[in-house]
CSV table of C-alpha atoms in Angstrom, one decimal:
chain,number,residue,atom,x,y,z
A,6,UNK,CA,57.2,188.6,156.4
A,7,UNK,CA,56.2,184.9,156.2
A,8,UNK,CA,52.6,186.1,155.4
A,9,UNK,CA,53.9,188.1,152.7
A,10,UNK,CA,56.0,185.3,151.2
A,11,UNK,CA,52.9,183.1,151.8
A,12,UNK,CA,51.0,185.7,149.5
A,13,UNK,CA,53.5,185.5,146.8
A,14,UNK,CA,53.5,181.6,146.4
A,15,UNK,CA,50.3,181.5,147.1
A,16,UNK,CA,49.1,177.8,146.1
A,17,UNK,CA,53.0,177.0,146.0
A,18,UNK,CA,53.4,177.4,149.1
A,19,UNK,CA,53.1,174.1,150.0
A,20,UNK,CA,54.8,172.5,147.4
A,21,UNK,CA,58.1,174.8,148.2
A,22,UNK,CA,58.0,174.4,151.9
A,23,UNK,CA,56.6,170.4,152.4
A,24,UNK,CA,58.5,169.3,149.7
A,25,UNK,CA,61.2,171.5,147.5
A,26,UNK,CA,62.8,173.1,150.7
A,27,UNK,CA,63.5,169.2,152.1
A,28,UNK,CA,64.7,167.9,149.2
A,29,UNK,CA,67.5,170.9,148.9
A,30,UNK,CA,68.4,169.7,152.0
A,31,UNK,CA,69.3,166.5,151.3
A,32,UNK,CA,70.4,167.2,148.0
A,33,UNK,CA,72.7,170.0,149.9
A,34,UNK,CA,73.8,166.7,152.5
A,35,UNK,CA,74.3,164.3,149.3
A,36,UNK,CA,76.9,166.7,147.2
A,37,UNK,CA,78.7,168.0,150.7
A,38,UNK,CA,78.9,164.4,151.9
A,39,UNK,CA,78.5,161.8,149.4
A,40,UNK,CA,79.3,163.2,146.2
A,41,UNK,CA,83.1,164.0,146.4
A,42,UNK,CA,83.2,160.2,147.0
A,43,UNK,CA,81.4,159.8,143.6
A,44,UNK,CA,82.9,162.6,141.5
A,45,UNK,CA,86.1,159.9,140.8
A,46,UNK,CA,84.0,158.0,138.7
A,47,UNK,CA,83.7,158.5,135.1
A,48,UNK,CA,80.2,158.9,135.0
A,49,UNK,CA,79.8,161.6,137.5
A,50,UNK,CA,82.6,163.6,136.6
A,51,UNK,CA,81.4,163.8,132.7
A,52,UNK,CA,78.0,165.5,134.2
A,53,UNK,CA,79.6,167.5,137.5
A,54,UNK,CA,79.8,171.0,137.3
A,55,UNK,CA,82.7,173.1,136.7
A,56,UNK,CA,82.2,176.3,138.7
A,57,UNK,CA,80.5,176.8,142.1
A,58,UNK,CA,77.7,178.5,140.2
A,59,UNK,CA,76.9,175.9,138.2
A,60,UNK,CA,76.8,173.6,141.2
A,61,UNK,CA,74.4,176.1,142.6
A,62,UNK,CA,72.3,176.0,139.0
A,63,UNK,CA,72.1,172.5,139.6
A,64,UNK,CA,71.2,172.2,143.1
A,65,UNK,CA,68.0,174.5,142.8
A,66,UNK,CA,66.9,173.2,139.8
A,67,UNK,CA,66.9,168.9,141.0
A,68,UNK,CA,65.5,170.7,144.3
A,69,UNK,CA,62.6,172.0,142.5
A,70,UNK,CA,62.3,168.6,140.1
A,71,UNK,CA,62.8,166.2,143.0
A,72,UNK,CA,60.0,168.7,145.0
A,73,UNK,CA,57.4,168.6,142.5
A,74,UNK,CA,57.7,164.7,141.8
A,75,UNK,CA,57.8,164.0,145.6
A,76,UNK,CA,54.5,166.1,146.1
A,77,UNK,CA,52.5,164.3,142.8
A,78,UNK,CA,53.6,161.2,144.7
A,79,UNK,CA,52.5,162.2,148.6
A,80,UNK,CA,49.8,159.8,148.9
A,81,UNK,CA,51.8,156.9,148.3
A,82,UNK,CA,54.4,158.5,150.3
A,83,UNK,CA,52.3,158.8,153.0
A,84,UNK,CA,50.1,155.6,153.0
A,85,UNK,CA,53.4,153.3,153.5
A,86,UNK,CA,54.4,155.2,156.5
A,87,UNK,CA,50.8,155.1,157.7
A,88,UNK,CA,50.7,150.7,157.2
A,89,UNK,CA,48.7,150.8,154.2
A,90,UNK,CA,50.6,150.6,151.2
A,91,UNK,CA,53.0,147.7,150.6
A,92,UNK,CA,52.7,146.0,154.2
A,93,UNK,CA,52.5,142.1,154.4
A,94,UNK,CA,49.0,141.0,155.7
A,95,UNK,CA,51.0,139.7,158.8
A,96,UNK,CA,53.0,142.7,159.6
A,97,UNK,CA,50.0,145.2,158.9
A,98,UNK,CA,47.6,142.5,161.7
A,99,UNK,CA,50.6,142.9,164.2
A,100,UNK,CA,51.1,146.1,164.1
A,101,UNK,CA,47.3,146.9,164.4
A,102,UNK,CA,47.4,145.2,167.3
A,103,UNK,CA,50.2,146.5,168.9
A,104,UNK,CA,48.9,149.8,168.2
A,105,UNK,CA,45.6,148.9,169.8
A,106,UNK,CA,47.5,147.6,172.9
A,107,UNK,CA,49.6,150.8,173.2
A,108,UNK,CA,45.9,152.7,173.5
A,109,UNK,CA,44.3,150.6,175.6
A,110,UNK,CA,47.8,151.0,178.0
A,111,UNK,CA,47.7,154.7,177.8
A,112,UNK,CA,44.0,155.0,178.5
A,113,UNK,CA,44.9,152.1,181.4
A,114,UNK,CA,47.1,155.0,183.0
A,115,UNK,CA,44.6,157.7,182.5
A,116,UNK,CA,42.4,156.2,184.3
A,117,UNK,CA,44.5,155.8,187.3
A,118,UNK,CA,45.7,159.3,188.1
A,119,UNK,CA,46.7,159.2,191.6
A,120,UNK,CA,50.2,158.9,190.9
A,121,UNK,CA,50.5,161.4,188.2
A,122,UNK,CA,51.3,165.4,188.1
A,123,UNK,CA,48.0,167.0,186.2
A,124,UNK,CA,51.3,167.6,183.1
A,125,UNK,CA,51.8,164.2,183.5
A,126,UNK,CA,47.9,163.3,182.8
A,127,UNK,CA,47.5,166.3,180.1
A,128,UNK,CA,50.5,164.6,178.2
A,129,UNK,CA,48.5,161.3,178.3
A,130,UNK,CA,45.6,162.4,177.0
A,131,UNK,CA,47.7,164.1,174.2
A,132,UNK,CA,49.2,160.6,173.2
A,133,UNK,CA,45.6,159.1,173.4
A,134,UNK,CA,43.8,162.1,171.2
A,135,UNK,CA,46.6,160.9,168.6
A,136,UNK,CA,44.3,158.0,167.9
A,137,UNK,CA,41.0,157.2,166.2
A,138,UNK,CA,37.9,157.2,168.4
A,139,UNK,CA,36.6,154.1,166.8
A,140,UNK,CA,38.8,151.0,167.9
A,141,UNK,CA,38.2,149.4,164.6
A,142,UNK,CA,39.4,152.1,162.5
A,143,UNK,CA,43.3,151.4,164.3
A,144,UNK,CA,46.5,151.3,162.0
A,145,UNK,CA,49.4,150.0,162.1
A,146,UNK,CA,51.7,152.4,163.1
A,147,UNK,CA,51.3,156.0,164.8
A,148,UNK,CA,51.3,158.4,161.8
A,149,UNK,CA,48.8,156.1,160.3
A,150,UNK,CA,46.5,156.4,163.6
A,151,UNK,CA,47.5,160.0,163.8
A,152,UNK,CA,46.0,160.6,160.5
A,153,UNK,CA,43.3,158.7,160.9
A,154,UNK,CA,41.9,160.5,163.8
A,155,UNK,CA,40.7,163.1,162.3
A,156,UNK,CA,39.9,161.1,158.8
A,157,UNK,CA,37.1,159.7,160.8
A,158,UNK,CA,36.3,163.0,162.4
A,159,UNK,CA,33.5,164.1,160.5
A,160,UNK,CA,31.6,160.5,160.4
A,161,UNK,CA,32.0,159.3,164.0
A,162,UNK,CA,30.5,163.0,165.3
A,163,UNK,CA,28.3,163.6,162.5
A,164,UNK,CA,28.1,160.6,159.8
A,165,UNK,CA,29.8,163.1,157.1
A,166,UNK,CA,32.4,161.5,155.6
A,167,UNK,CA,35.1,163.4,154.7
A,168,UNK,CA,37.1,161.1,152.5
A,169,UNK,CA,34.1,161.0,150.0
A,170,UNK,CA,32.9,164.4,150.7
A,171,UNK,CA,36.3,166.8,151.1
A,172,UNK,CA,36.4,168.4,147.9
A,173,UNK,CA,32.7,169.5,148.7
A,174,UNK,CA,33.8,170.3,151.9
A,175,UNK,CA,36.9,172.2,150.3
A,176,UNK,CA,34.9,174.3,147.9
A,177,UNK,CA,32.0,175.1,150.5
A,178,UNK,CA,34.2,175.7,153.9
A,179,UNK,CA,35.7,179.6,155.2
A,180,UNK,CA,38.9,180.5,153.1
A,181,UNK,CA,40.7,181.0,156.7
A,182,UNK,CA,39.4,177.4,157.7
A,183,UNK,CA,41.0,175.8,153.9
A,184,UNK,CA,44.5,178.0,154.6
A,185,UNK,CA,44.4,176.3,158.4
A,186,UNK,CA,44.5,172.9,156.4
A,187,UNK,CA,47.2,173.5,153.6
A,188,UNK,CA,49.7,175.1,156.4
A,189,UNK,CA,49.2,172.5,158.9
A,190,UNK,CA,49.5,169.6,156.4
A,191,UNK,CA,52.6,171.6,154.8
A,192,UNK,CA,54.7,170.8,158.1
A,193,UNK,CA,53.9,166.7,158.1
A,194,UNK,CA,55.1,167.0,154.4
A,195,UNK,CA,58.2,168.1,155.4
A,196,UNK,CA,59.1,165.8,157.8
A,197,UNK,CA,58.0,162.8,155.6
A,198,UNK,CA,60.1,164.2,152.6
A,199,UNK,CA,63.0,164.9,154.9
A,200,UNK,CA,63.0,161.2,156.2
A,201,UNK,CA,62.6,160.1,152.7
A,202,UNK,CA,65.6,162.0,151.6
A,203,UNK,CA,67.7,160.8,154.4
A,204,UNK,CA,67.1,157.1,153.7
A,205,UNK,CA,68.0,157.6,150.1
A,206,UNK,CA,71.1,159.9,150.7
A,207,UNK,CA,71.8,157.0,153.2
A,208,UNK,CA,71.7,154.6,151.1
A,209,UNK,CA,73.8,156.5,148.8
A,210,UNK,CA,76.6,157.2,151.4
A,211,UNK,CA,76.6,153.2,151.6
A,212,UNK,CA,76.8,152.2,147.9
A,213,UNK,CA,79.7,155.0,147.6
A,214,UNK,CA,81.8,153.0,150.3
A,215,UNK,CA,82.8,150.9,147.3
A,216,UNK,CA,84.1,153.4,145.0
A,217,UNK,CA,87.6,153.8,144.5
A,218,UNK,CA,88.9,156.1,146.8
A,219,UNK,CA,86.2,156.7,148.6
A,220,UNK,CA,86.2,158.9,151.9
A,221,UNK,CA,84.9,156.2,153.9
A,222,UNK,CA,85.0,157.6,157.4
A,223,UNK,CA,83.3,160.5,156.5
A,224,UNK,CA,80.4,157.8,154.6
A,225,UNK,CA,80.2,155.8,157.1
A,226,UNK,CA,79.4,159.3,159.8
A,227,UNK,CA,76.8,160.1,157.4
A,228,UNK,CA,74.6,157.3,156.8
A,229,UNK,CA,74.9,156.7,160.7
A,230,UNK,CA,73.8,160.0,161.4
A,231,UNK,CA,71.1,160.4,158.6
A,232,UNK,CA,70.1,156.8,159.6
A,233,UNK,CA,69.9,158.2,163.4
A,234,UNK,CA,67.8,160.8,162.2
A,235,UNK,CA,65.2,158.7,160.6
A,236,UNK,CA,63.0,157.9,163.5
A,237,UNK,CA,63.3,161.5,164.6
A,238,UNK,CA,61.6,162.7,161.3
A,239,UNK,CA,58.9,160.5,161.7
A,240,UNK,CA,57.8,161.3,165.4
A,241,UNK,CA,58.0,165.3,164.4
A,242,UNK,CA,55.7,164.2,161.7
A,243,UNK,CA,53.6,162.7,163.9
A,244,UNK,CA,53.5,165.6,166.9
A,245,UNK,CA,53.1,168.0,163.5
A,246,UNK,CA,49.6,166.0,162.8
A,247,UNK,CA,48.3,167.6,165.9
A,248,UNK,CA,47.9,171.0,164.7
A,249,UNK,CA,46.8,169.3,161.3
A,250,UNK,CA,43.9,167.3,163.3
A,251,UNK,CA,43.0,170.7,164.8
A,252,UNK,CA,42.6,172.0,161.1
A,253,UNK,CA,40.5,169.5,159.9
A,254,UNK,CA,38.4,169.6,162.8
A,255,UNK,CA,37.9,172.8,162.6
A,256,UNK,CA,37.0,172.8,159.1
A,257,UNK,CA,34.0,170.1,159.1
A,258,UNK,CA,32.7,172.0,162.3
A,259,UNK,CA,32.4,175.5,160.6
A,260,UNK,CA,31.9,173.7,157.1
A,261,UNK,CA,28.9,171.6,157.8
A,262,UNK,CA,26.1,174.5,157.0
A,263,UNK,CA,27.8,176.0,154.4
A,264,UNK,CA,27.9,172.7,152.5
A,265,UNK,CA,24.9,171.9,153.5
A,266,UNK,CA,23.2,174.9,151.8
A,267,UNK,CA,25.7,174.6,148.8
A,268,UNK,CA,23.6,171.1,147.9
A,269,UNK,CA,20.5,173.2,149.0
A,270,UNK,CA,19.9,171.1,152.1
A,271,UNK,CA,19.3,172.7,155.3
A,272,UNK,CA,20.6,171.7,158.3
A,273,UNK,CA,18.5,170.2,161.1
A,274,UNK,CA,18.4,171.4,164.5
A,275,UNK,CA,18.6,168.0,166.2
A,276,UNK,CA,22.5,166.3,165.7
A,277,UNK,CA,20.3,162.7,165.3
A,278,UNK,CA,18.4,164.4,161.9
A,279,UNK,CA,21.8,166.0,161.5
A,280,UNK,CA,24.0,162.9,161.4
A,281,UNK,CA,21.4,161.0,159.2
A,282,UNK,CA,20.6,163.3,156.4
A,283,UNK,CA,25.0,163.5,156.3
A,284,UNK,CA,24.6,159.7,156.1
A,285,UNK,CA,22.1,159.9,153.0
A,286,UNK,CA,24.6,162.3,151.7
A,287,UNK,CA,27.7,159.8,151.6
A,288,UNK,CA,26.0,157.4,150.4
A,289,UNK,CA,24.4,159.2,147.7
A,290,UNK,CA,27.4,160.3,146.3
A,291,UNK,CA,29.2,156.6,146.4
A,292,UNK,CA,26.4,154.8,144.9
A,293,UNK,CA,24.3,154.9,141.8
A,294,UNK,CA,21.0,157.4,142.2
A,295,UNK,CA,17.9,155.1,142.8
A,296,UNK,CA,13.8,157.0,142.8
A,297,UNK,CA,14.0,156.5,146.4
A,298,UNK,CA,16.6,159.3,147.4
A,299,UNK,CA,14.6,161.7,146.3
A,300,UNK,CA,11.8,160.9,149.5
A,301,UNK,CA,14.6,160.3,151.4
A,302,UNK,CA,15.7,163.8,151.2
A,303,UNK,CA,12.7,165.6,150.9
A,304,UNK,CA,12.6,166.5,154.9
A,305,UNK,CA,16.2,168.3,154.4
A,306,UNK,CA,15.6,170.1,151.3
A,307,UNK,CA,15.3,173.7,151.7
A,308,UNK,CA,11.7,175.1,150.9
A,309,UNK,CA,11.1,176.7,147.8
A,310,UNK,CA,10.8,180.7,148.3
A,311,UNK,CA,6.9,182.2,148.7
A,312,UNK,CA,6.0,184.1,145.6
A,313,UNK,CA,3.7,186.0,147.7
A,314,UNK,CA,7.0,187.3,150.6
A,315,UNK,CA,9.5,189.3,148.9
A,316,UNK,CA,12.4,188.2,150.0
A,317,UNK,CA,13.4,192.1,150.6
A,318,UNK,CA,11.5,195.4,150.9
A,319,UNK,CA,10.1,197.2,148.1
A,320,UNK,CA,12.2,200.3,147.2
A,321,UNK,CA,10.4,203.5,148.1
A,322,UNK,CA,8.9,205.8,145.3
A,323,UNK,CA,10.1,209.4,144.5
A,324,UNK,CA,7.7,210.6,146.5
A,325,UNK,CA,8.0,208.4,149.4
């Protein structure tokens, strides 16, 4: 069934489920929790509904607005939970290296096992594949270092880089291997919208405590439990990056050759040749073209075809 539905929506899928279904959530939490506090005020009341249908009406349709702004605005979303985006210079170097510190301890205990069960270890090394290989591409919290784990993927094993290169990659890679992506990313969206939502319908519940005759025990339960909530949001969306990672790997593994015969390249044997040509790649596409690129890539371009070898048998004659 959710195959089918998946069908329907099609490219909406992922809009409806990472980021319309959470906000009706919280929208659902805000007028069940929050906005009977609110209605007394003139404002409100002029604009409320007067019949549980048009409640309804108005639900869906600031769900679906509320969805679609959230999703044109995921990166930014993302990048402040991930350290990047509006973090002091002093609280983004702390919490780089409190992050480093955290992987250096858990590799310290994988690497004394003695006193461990082997779920014990396996649940180690699944903390420690949640960062990036490359100690120097750390973040400053633990979705950030999730995500980057596998943002590096493809240029610590082969030198592609996938943030210059993933619409190429996109366009070239198996359908099955694209779908793998949009689902897995779909369930991180949903956490991050859902903690978004609850720190705004929080912060709502708060601001309504001064209203006259405001419910306040039952604002007070709410933006403590929404509050509560929070940091349980944020680790789901950071346990939900694991199947993501899995995606993306995936992806630049069974990608690489299709790619690489989509810019008419052809991909060497030997993963040195392999990660260098991938490295003139990057680089050609984030720099201006220069005479020399074309010698440089002359050893991965794919031969031009023999006039003289068909490349398929002649079809036989009527008499044949």
């Amino acid at each position: 069934m959710g195959d089918i539905a998946k069908g329907v929506l099609g490219g909406g899928w992922a809009l409806v489920v990472g980021w319309v279904l959470p906000a009706a959530l919280n929208l659902a939490v805000f007028l069940l929790a929050v906005a009977p506090s609110l209605r007394r005020t003139a404002v409100v009341e002029r604009v409320w509904p007067d019949t549980a249908g048009q409640t309804a009406l108005l639900l869906l349709t600031t769900a679906v607005l509320f969805g679609i702004v959230l999703n044109a605005l995921q990166t930014p979303l993302h990048r402040i939970l991930e350290g990047y985006l509006l973090w002091p210079r002093g609280a983004y170097n702390r919490g780089c290296r409190r992050q480093r510190a955290r992987k250096e301890r858990i590799a310290n205990l994988i690497a004394r096992p003695e006193s461990r069960t082997p779920v014990q270890r396996a649940l180690l090394n699944e903390q420690l594949a949640r960062y990036p290989a490359d100690d120097g591409q750390i973040a400053p919290t633990r979705l950030g270092n999730a995500i980057r784990r596998f943002e590096e993927y493809g240029h610590n094993r082969f030198r592609l880089d996938t943030q210059v290169l993933w619409n190429e990659l996109s366009a070239a890679a198996p359908a099955q291997a694209r779908r793998q992506v949009e689902t897995a990313r779909t369930s991180v969206d949903f956490f991050v919208a859902l903690l978004y939502g609850h720190g705004v319908v929080a912060v709502f519940a708060l601001v309504a405590l001064t209203s006259a005759g405001a419910e306040r025990p039952l604002l007070v339960v709410t933006a403590v439990m929404l509050c509560a909530l929070m940091p349980l949001w944020y680790r789901s969306a950071v346990y939900a990056t694991d199947e993501w990672a899995a995606a993306v790997r995936a992806m630049v593994n069974l990608g690489r050759k299709p790619l690489a015969d989509a810019l008419g390249l052809v991909l060497p044997q030997q993963l040195a040749e392999e990660r260098a040509m991938w490295q003139l790649v990057t680089r050609m596409s984030r720099r201006p073209y220069r005479d020399a690129a074309d010698t440089a890539f002359a050893p991965y371009r794919a031969a031009p075809p023999d006039p003289n070898c068909p490349l398929r048998p002649p079809t036989p004659g009527p008499g044949a």
